[in-house]
Structures are given as structure tokens and as C-alpha cells.
PDB file of C-alpha atoms and ligand atoms in Angstrom:
ATOM      1  CA  MET A 921      81.396  38.008 -14.765  1.00 81.00           C
ATOM      2  CA  ARG A 922      78.734  35.534 -13.767  1.00 79.00           C
ATOM      3  CA  ARG A 923      76.312  36.887 -16.413  1.00 80.00           C
ATOM      4  CA  GLY A 924      79.005  37.176 -19.062  1.00 86.00           C
ATOM      5  CA  ARG A 925      77.453  34.817 -21.543  1.00 87.00           C
ATOM      6  CA  GLU A 926      74.156  36.763 -21.601  1.00 90.00           C
ATOM      7  CA  PHE A 927      76.214  39.705 -22.839  1.00 92.00           C
ATOM      8  CA  GLY A 928      78.217  37.745 -25.271  1.00 93.00           C
ATOM      9  CA  ILE A 929      81.306  37.587 -23.183  1.00 91.00           C
ATOM     10  CA  THR A 930      82.883  34.280 -22.722  1.00 88.00           C
ATOM     11  CA  ILE A 931      84.673  33.720 -19.436  1.00 81.00           C
ATOM     12  CA  ASP A 932      86.194  30.208 -19.137  1.00 81.00           C
ATOM     13  CA  GLU A 933      87.041  30.347 -15.614  1.00 84.00           C
ATOM     14  CA  PHE A 934      87.243  32.896 -12.833  1.00 86.00           C
ATOM     15  CA  ARG A 935      87.511  32.560  -8.977  1.00 90.00           C
ATOM     16  CA  ILE A 936      87.378  34.940  -6.104  1.00 93.00           C
ATOM     17  CA  ASP A 937      90.306  35.150  -3.830  1.00 95.00           C
ATOM     18  CA  MET A 938      88.734  36.241  -0.600  1.00 95.00           C
ATOM     19  CA  SER A 939      92.281  36.828   1.028  1.00 95.00           C
ATOM     20  CA  ALA A 940      93.004  39.334  -1.553  1.00 96.00           C
ATOM     21  CA  VAL A 941      89.461  40.851  -1.191  1.00 95.00           C
ATOM     22  CA  ARG A 942      90.170  41.082   2.696  1.00 96.00           C
ATOM     23  CA  ASP A 943      93.634  42.648   2.024  1.00 96.00           C
ATOM     24  CA  ARG A 944      92.129  45.287  -0.206  1.00 96.00           C
ATOM     25  CA  LYS A 945      89.364  46.031   2.390  1.00 95.00           C
ATOM     26  CA  ARG A 946      92.208  46.376   5.108  1.00 97.00           C
ATOM     27  CA  ARG A 947      94.098  48.787   2.909  1.00 98.00           C
ATOM     28  CA  MET A 948      90.858  50.747   2.292  1.00 97.00           C
ATOM     29  CA  VAL A 949      90.261  50.974   6.010  1.00 96.00           C
ATOM     30  CA  SER A 950      93.842  51.974   6.900  1.00 98.00           C
ATOM     31  CA  HIS A 951      93.905  54.708   4.164  1.00 98.00           C
ATOM     32  CA  SER A 952      90.686  56.117   5.566  1.00 98.00           C
ATOM     33  CA  VAL A 953      92.135  55.994   9.094  1.00 96.00           C
ATOM     34  CA  ASP A 954      95.252  57.860   7.770  1.00 97.00           C
ATOM     35  CA  ILE A 955      93.163  60.613   6.160  1.00 97.00           C
ATOM     36  CA  HIS A 956      91.224  61.125   9.331  1.00 95.00           C
ATOM     37  CA  LEU A 957      94.251  61.159  11.500  1.00 94.00           C
ATOM     38  CA  ASP A 958      95.728  63.814   9.239  1.00 95.00           C
ATOM     39  CA  ILE A 959      92.541  65.897   9.474  1.00 95.00           C
ATOM     40  CA  PHE A 960      92.906  65.601  13.288  1.00 91.00           C
ATOM     41  CA  LYS A 961      96.467  66.760  13.203  1.00 92.00           C
ATOM     42  CA  LYS A 962      95.727  69.797  11.059  1.00 96.00           C
ATOM     43  CA  SER A 963      92.792  70.827  13.072  1.00 96.00           C
ATOM     44  CA  GLY A 964      94.749  71.330  16.141  1.00 93.00           C
ATOM     45  CA  VAL A 965      92.552  69.078  18.144  1.00 91.00           C
ATOM     46  CA  GLU A 966      94.378  66.929  20.455  1.00 92.00           C
ATOM     47  CA  LEU A 967      93.850  63.252  19.759  1.00 92.00           C
ATOM     48  CA  ILE A 968      94.605  60.875  22.554  1.00 94.00           C
ATOM     49  CA  LEU A 969      94.546  57.290  21.488  1.00 93.00           C
ATOM     50  CA  GLY A 970      93.710  54.955  24.347  1.00 96.00           C
ATOM     51  CA  SER A 971      90.917  53.562  26.478  1.00 97.00           C
ATOM     52  CA  GLY A 972      89.105  55.998  28.761  1.00 96.00           C
ATOM     53  CA  ARG A 973      87.110  55.563  31.831  1.00 97.00           C
ATOM     54  CA  PHE A 974      85.468  57.936  34.355  1.00 97.00           C
ATOM     55  CA  ILE A 975      87.273  58.001  37.687  1.00 97.00           C
ATOM     56  CA  GLY A 976      85.370  61.034  39.119  1.00 97.00           C
ATOM     57  CA  PRO A 977      83.030  63.829  37.927  1.00 96.00           C
ATOM     58  CA  ARG A 978      84.263  64.944  34.556  1.00 96.00           C
ATOM     59  CA  THR A 979      87.416  63.250  35.219  1.00 97.00           C
ATOM     60  CA  LEU A 980      88.856  60.449  32.979  1.00 97.00           C
ATOM     61  CA  GLU A 981      91.760  58.086  33.250  1.00 98.00           C
ATOM     62  CA  ILE A 982      93.119  56.997  29.869  1.00 98.00           C
ATOM     63  CA  THR A 983      95.153  53.838  29.473  1.00 98.00           C
ATOM     64  CA  LEU A 984      97.420  54.705  26.588  1.00 97.00           C
ATOM     65  CA  GLN A 985      98.572  52.290  23.992  1.00 93.00           C
ATOM     66  CA  ASP A 986     101.878  51.790  25.632  1.00 95.00           C
ATOM     67  CA  GLY A 987     100.219  50.865  28.969  1.00 95.00           C
ATOM     68  CA  THR A 988     100.777  54.130  30.799  1.00 97.00           C
ATOM     69  CA  ALA A 989      97.901  56.076  32.046  1.00 97.00           C
ATOM     70  CA  ARG A 990      96.924  59.735  31.739  1.00 97.00           C
ATOM     71  CA  ARG A 991      94.337  61.780  33.494  1.00 97.00           C
ATOM     72  CA  VAL A 992      92.042  64.489  31.792  1.00 97.00           C
ATOM     73  CA  ARG A 993      89.520  66.793  33.073  1.00 97.00           C
ATOM     74  CA  GLY A 994      86.909  68.830  31.095  1.00 95.00           C
ATOM     75  CA  ASP A 995      84.023  71.239  31.923  1.00 96.00           C
ATOM     76  CA  LYS A 996      82.086  69.436  29.379  1.00 96.00           C
ATOM     77  CA  VAL A 997      82.587  65.783  28.434  1.00 96.00           C
ATOM     78  CA  ILE A 998      80.880  64.360  25.403  1.00 96.00           C
ATOM     79  CA  ILE A 999      80.586  60.410  25.478  1.00 96.00           C
ATOM     80  CA  SER A1000      80.677  59.135  21.928  1.00 95.00           C
ATOM     81  CA  THR A1001      81.589  55.495  22.315  1.00 95.00           C
ATOM     82  CA  GLY A1002      79.351  54.096  19.579  1.00 93.00           C
ATOM     83  CA  THR A1003      77.663  50.612  19.801  1.00 91.00           C
ATOM     84  CA  ARG A1004      78.554  47.106  19.362  1.00 88.00           C
ATOM     85  CA  ALA A1005      76.431  44.192  18.016  1.00 88.00           C
ATOM     86  CA  THR A1006      74.641  42.272  20.615  1.00 87.00           C
ATOM     87  CA  LEU A1007      73.492  38.594  20.333  1.00 89.00           C
ATOM     88  CA  GLU A1008      69.940  37.860  21.072  1.00 88.00           C
ATOM     89  CA  ALA A1009      69.333  35.293  23.674  1.00 92.00           C
ATOM     90  CA  ILE A1010      68.413  32.710  21.095  1.00 91.00           C
ATOM     91  CA  PRO A1011      69.181  29.081  22.316  1.00 91.00           C
ATOM     92  CA  GLY A1012      72.199  27.669  20.538  1.00 89.00           C
ATOM     93  CA  LEU A1013      73.100  30.924  18.894  1.00 88.00           C
ATOM     94  CA  ALA A1014      76.063  32.007  20.959  1.00 88.00           C
ATOM     95  CA  GLU A1015      77.434  28.494  20.900  1.00 87.00           C
ATOM     96  CA  ALA A1016      77.245  28.453  17.091  1.00 85.00           C
ATOM     97  CA  GLN A1017      79.936  31.369  17.271  1.00 85.00           C
ATOM     98  CA  PRO A1018      78.076  33.598  14.730  1.00 88.00           C
ATOM     99  CA  LEU A1019      79.907  36.396  12.998  1.00 91.00           C
ATOM    100  CA  THR A1020      78.951  40.073  13.698  1.00 91.00           C
ATOM    101  CA  HIS A1021      79.663  42.605  10.949  1.00 89.00           C
ATOM    102  CA  VAL A1022      83.297  42.929  12.345  1.00 89.00           C
ATOM    103  CA  GLU A1023      84.291  39.174  11.850  1.00 91.00           C
ATOM    104  CA  ALA A1024      82.220  39.013   8.644  1.00 92.00           C
ATOM    105  CA  LEU A1025      84.433  41.699   7.091  1.00 91.00           C
ATOM    106  CA  GLU A1026      87.564  39.661   8.060  1.00 93.00           C
ATOM    107  CA  LEU A1027      86.478  36.417   6.348  1.00 93.00           C
ATOM    108  CA  ASP A1028      89.010  34.959   4.080  1.00 92.00           C
ATOM    109  CA  VAL A1029      86.752  32.170   2.731  1.00 93.00           C
ATOM    110  CA  ILE A1030      83.450  32.384   0.975  1.00 93.00           C
ATOM    111  CA  PRO A1031      80.863  30.728   3.087  1.00 92.00           C
ATOM    112  CA  GLU A1032      79.152  27.795   1.480  1.00 92.00           C
ATOM    113  CA  HIS A1033      75.854  28.982   2.911  1.00 91.00           C
ATOM    114  CA  LEU A1034      75.617  32.296   4.789  1.00 93.00           C
ATOM    115  CA  ILE A1035      72.423  32.920   7.001  1.00 93.00           C
ATOM    116  CA  VAL A1036      72.069  36.547   7.878  1.00 94.00           C
ATOM    117  CA  ILE A1037      69.900  37.343  10.816  1.00 93.00           C
ATOM    118  CA  GLY A1038      68.377  40.796  10.289  1.00 92.00           C
ATOM    119  CA  GLY A1039      67.361  42.550   7.155  1.00 93.00           C
ATOM    120  CA  GLY A1040      68.652  46.059   7.959  1.00 93.00           C
ATOM    121  CA  TYR A1041      71.132  47.760   5.803  1.00 93.00           C
ATOM    122  CA  VAL A1042      74.250  46.250   7.184  1.00 93.00           C
ATOM    123  CA  GLY A1043      72.859  42.687   6.895  1.00 94.00           C
ATOM    124  CA  LEU A1044      71.733  43.418   3.313  1.00 96.00           C
ATOM    125  CA  GLU A1045      75.006  44.911   2.192  1.00 96.00           C
ATOM    126  CA  LEU A1046      76.800  41.810   3.295  1.00 95.00           C
ATOM    127  CA  SER A1047      74.304  39.557   1.893  1.00 96.00           C
ATOM    128  CA  GLN A1048      74.505  41.057  -1.538  1.00 96.00           C
ATOM    129  CA  ALA A1049      78.309  41.068  -1.451  1.00 95.00           C
ATOM    130  CA  MET A1050      78.611  37.449  -0.274  1.00 95.00           C
ATOM    131  CA  ARG A1051      75.900  36.301  -2.788  1.00 95.00           C
ATOM    132  CA  ARG A1052      77.972  38.026  -5.703  1.00 94.00           C
ATOM    133  CA  PHE A1053      81.148  36.307  -4.327  1.00 93.00           C
ATOM    134  CA  GLY A1054      79.365  33.043  -4.760  1.00 92.00           C
ATOM    135  CA  SER A1055      77.776  32.137  -1.297  1.00 94.00           C
ATOM    136  CA  LYS A1056      74.373  30.797  -0.925  1.00 95.00           C
ATOM    137  CA  VAL A1057      72.660  33.413   1.240  1.00 96.00           C
ATOM    138  CA  SER A1058      69.469  33.397   3.356  1.00 96.00           C
ATOM    139  CA  VAL A1059      68.270  36.448   5.183  1.00 96.00           C
ATOM    140  CA  ILE A1060      65.900  36.154   8.036  1.00 95.00           C
ATOM    141  CA  ASP A1061      63.941  39.158   9.345  1.00 96.00           C
ATOM    142  CA  ARG A1062      61.164  39.344  11.968  1.00 95.00           C
ATOM    143  CA  ASN A1063      59.333  42.063   9.960  1.00 96.00           C
ATOM    144  CA  ASN A1064      57.262  41.529   6.927  1.00 95.00           C
ATOM    145  CA  ARG A1065      59.531  43.399   4.699  1.00 95.00           C
ATOM    146  CA  LEU A1066      63.296  44.389   4.342  1.00 96.00           C
ATOM    147  CA  LEU A1067      64.467  47.734   5.708  1.00 96.00           C
ATOM    148  CA  HIS A1068      61.064  48.141   7.490  1.00 95.00           C
ATOM    149  CA  ARG A1069      61.842  51.706   8.496  1.00 95.00           C
ATOM    150  CA  GLU A1070      62.160  52.872   4.932  1.00 96.00           C
ATOM    151  CA  ASP A1071      59.174  53.605   2.637  1.00 97.00           C
ATOM    152  CA  GLU A1072      57.313  50.474   1.345  1.00 97.00           C
ATOM    153  CA  ASP A1073      58.402  51.044  -2.295  1.00 97.00           C
ATOM    154  CA  VAL A1074      61.960  50.745  -1.181  1.00 97.00           C
ATOM    155  CA  SER A1075      61.486  47.569   0.546  1.00 96.00           C
ATOM    156  CA  GLU A1076      59.597  46.311  -2.554  1.00 96.00           C
ATOM    157  CA  GLY A1077      62.383  47.383  -4.757  1.00 97.00           C
ATOM    158  CA  LEU A1078      64.977  45.616  -2.708  1.00 96.00           C
ATOM    159  CA  ARG A1079      62.847  42.442  -2.625  1.00 96.00           C
ATOM    160  CA  GLY A1080      62.844  42.324  -6.450  1.00 97.00           C
ATOM    161  CA  LEU A1081      66.611  42.846  -6.625  1.00 96.00           C
ATOM    162  CA  PHE A1082      67.292  40.066  -3.995  1.00 97.00           C
ATOM    163  CA  ASP A1083      64.862  37.635  -5.822  1.00 96.00           C
ATOM    164  CA  ASP A1084      66.809  38.332  -8.996  1.00 95.00           C
ATOM    165  CA  GLU A1085      70.152  37.683  -7.458  1.00 94.00           C
ATOM    166  CA  GLY A1086      68.747  34.442  -5.874  1.00 96.00           C
ATOM    167  CA  ILE A1087      69.017  35.536  -2.291  1.00 97.00           C
ATOM    168  CA  ASP A1088      66.620  33.594  -0.088  1.00 97.00           C
ATOM    169  CA  LEU A1089      64.354  35.725   2.086  1.00 97.00           C
ATOM    170  CA  VAL A1090      62.530  34.446   5.115  1.00 96.00           C
ATOM    171  CA  LEU A1091      60.403  37.325   6.427  1.00 96.00           C
ATOM    172  CA  ASN A1092      57.944  37.664   9.152  1.00 96.00           C
ATOM    173  CA  ALA A1093      59.971  35.004  10.982  1.00 94.00           C
ATOM    174  CA  ARG A1094      61.418  34.735  14.403  1.00 91.00           C
ATOM    175  CA  LEU A1095      64.381  32.503  15.370  1.00 89.00           C
ATOM    176  CA  LYS A1096      63.448  29.995  18.024  1.00 89.00           C
ATOM    177  CA  LYS A1097      66.727  28.218  18.263  1.00 89.00           C
ATOM    178  CA  TYR A1098      69.856  27.499  16.431  1.00 85.00           C
ATOM    179  CA  ILE A1099      70.246  23.623  15.809  1.00 81.00           C
ATOM    180  CA  GLY A1100      72.999  23.628  13.170  1.00 70.00           C
ATOM    181  CA  GLU A1101      76.233  21.854  13.520  1.00 63.00           C
ATOM    182  CA  VAL A1102      78.845  23.972  15.398  1.00 55.00           C
ATOM    183  CA  ARG A1103      82.093  23.743  13.380  1.00 56.00           C
ATOM    184  CA  PRO A1104      84.822  25.861  15.097  1.00 50.00           C
ATOM    185  CA  GLY A1105      86.644  28.019  12.680  1.00 49.00           C
ATOM    186  CA  SER A1106      83.942  27.825  10.033  1.00 48.00           C
ATOM    187  CA  PRO A1107      81.213  30.018  11.268  1.00 44.00           C
ATOM    188  CA  SER A1108      78.455  30.634   8.869  1.00 48.00           C
ATOM    189  CA  VAL A1109      75.832  32.830  10.713  1.00 52.00           C
ATOM    190  CA  ILE A1110      75.866  36.576  10.947  1.00 52.00           C
TER     191      ILE A1110
HETATM  192  C1  FAD B 791      78.987  47.241   8.201  1.00 96.42           C
HETATM  193  C2  FAD B 791      78.554  48.667   8.523  1.00 96.42           C
HETATM  194  C3  FAD B 791      78.425  49.501   7.279  1.00 96.42           C
HETATM  195  C4  FAD B 791      78.058  50.832   7.592  1.00 96.42           C
HETATM  196  N1  FAD B 791      77.829  51.623   6.513  1.00 96.42           N
HETATM  197  C5  FAD B 791      77.510  52.922   6.629  1.00 96.42           C
HETATM  198  C6  FAD B 791      77.471  53.797   5.513  1.00 96.42           C
HETATM  199  O1  FAD B 791      77.611  53.346   4.357  1.00 96.42           O
HETATM  200  N2  FAD B 791      77.081  55.076   5.664  1.00 96.42           N
HETATM  201  C7  FAD B 791      76.884  55.599   6.957  1.00 96.42           C
HETATM  202  O2  FAD B 791      76.568  56.763   7.138  1.00 96.42           O
HETATM  203  N3  FAD B 791      76.929  54.799   8.064  1.00 96.42           N
HETATM  204  C8  FAD B 791      77.299  53.447   7.905  1.00 96.42           C
HETATM  205  N4  FAD B 791      77.408  52.699   9.042  1.00 96.42           N
HETATM  206  C9  FAD B 791      77.014  53.301  10.347  1.00 96.42           C
HETATM  207  C10 FAD B 791      78.224  54.024  10.915  1.00 96.42           C
HETATM  208  O3  FAD B 791      79.449  53.331  10.791  1.00 96.42           O
HETATM  209  C11 FAD B 791      77.816  54.349  12.339  1.00 96.42           C
HETATM  210  O4  FAD B 791      76.565  54.897  12.403  1.00 96.42           O
HETATM  211  C12 FAD B 791      78.895  55.339  12.987  1.00 96.42           C
HETATM  212  O5  FAD B 791      80.193  54.711  12.816  1.00 96.42           O
HETATM  213  C13 FAD B 791      78.599  55.674  14.319  1.00 96.42           C
HETATM  214  O6  FAD B 791      79.572  56.564  14.742  1.00 96.42           O
HETATM  215  P1  FAD B 791      79.889  56.778  16.249  1.00 96.42           P
HETATM  216  O7  FAD B 791      81.063  57.797  16.404  1.00 96.42           O
HETATM  217  O8  FAD B 791      78.781  56.999  17.019  1.00 96.42           O
HETATM  218  O9  FAD B 791      80.451  55.331  16.820  1.00 96.42           O
HETATM  219  P2  FAD B 791      81.575  54.515  16.271  1.00 96.42           P
HETATM  220  O10 FAD B 791      81.995  54.630  14.872  1.00 96.42           O
HETATM  221  O11 FAD B 791      81.524  53.117  16.941  1.00 96.42           O
HETATM  222  O12 FAD B 791      82.929  55.040  17.216  1.00 96.42           O
HETATM  223  C14 FAD B 791      83.060  54.893  18.642  1.00 96.42           C
HETATM  224  C15 FAD B 791      84.453  55.028  18.933  1.00 96.42           C
HETATM  225  O13 FAD B 791      84.726  55.015  20.324  1.00 96.42           O
HETATM  226  C16 FAD B 791      85.715  54.270  20.668  1.00 96.42           C
HETATM  227  N5  FAD B 791      85.488  53.854  22.169  1.00 96.42           N
HETATM  228  C17 FAD B 791      84.548  53.069  22.687  1.00 96.42           C
HETATM  229  N6  FAD B 791      84.580  52.950  24.056  1.00 96.42           N
HETATM  230  C18 FAD B 791      85.740  53.758  24.372  1.00 96.42           C
HETATM  231  C19 FAD B 791      86.471  54.152  25.620  1.00 96.42           C
HETATM  232  N7  FAD B 791      86.175  53.652  26.751  1.00 96.42           N
HETATM  233  N8  FAD B 791      87.569  54.824  25.502  1.00 96.42           N
HETATM  234  C20 FAD B 791      87.966  55.213  24.380  1.00 96.42           C
HETATM  235  N9  FAD B 791      87.496  55.102  23.146  1.00 96.42           N
HETATM  236  C21 FAD B 791      86.372  54.317  23.199  1.00 96.42           C
HETATM  237  C22 FAD B 791      85.615  52.939  19.853  1.00 96.42           C
HETATM  238  O14 FAD B 791      86.828  52.221  19.806  1.00 96.42           O
HETATM  239  C23 FAD B 791      85.210  53.621  18.469  1.00 96.42           C
HETATM  240  O15 FAD B 791      86.355  54.049  17.669  1.00 96.42           O
HETATM  241  C24 FAD B 791      77.766  51.307   8.897  1.00 96.42           C
HETATM  242  C25 FAD B 791      78.010  50.512  10.000  1.00 96.42           C
HETATM  243  C26 FAD B 791      78.375  49.239   9.773  1.00 96.42           C
HETATM  244  C27 FAD B 791      78.622  48.329  11.014  1.00 96.42           C
END
């Protein structure tokens, strides 16, 4: 749409409705959850939805969604609790209430200027999406290239694409402190 004129397509006006974008995302997530719940049911595996904690060797207590508790024991217990984003101890960062990928996916406004800390695939995915929605985007990474675990030609290719899209890249850089204005309700850093 933004490059329409280049292709001879005239678009007088268009705007992004982030609430609608978010609603669609929520529908996609809930559809995906339904599919997986269905697979679980069909497989015969018992799925217990609740929060588990060990209360003894190989024994867990689960707080179920209705608040009641249930105990389970297994000869073998596999812990697969995943990870959560952590905030580096950069002065001022926590106070700035930055978004992690969780909150960023719940935005119903397009940030005026989004600063993305970290040029890994999650940060890059969000950067590209937000840039295309119309946000100014700057990516800061401590390494001298994007996706530094990938082959160098991948990083080079991405750099070219990001330059073309007008995404600002600040590489080989470490954050010392966050000195921006803290505006509750309008976080702009992820
Ligand atoms: C924005 C984003 C985009 C991504 N895109 C891709 C992609 O395109 N392709 C790809 O392959 N990967 C992608 N990933 C990575 C992928 O999502 C993760 O690698 C994967 O989800 C890890 O699976 P997991 O089961 O280890 O952990 P999780 O998916 O985090 O699952 C852990 C689960 O354990 C639950 N849990 C935690 N503690 C307890 C407890 N005490 N009791 C009960 N339950 C508990 C949590 O609620 C959660 O449901 C993406 C990640 C992010 C953040």
C-alpha cells in the first residue's frame, strides 16, 4: 500500500486499525490453542490445566483453574516450563516499563518510535511488522551484526532489507542507561 504509486496504484488514504490487528491476532492464537487442545483430547493424554509445583520427590501439587488442588506423582517427571523475557539491569530501563514480546503483541496503538533492544529473530520480526504498520523503528544490538548466530550472509541480507525499509540499526552498542521520558500507558521500548 505504501509503495502503491511506484506500481501505478493510487491509494488516496489508508490507515492501520491496531485494535483490529490485535483482535485478529487473538483469534489466530485462540484457534491455534483449540487445535492443540483437540489433538490432546484425541491422543488420550490427560491434560491438566493448572499451575504445578513440587511438594516432594516426583510429586506435584497442581492448583487448578477453579482454585482447587490436585496431587500427582510420576516415576518420571519432565519439566518443560519454557522461559520468560528478563530485563537487563540497565539503569532506568525497568522504570520505563518496557514491553516484552508479550505486551508488544497486545498493542492497540502504533508506537510513534519503537526502540527494540536486541536484534534476535523475535526483535526483528516485531521491528519489521511495526515499521510496516507505520512506526519509526530503531534496533539496538550489542553484536556487530543482526542474528549473530546465523551465517554472515544471512545477517548481511537482513541488513540490506532493514536499510531498504528505513529501520534504524544501532549495532555494536551497549545500553548504558535509559533516560527517556517515562509515560505510563504509552510504553515505547521492547
Ligand atoms: C514472539 C515469538 C515468536 C516466535 N516465533 C517462532 C517461530 O516462528 N518458530 C519457532 O519455531 N519458534 C518461535 N518462537 C519460539 C517458540 O515459541 C519457543 O521456542 C517455544 O514456545 C518453546 O516451547 P516450550 O514448550 O519450551 O516453552 P513454552 O512455549 O514457553 O511453554 C511452557 C509452558 O509451561 C507453562 N508453565 C510454566 N510454569 C508452569 C507451572 N509451574 N505449572 C504449569 N505450567 C507451567 C507455561 O504457562 C507455558 O504454557 C517464538 C517465540 C516468540 C516469543
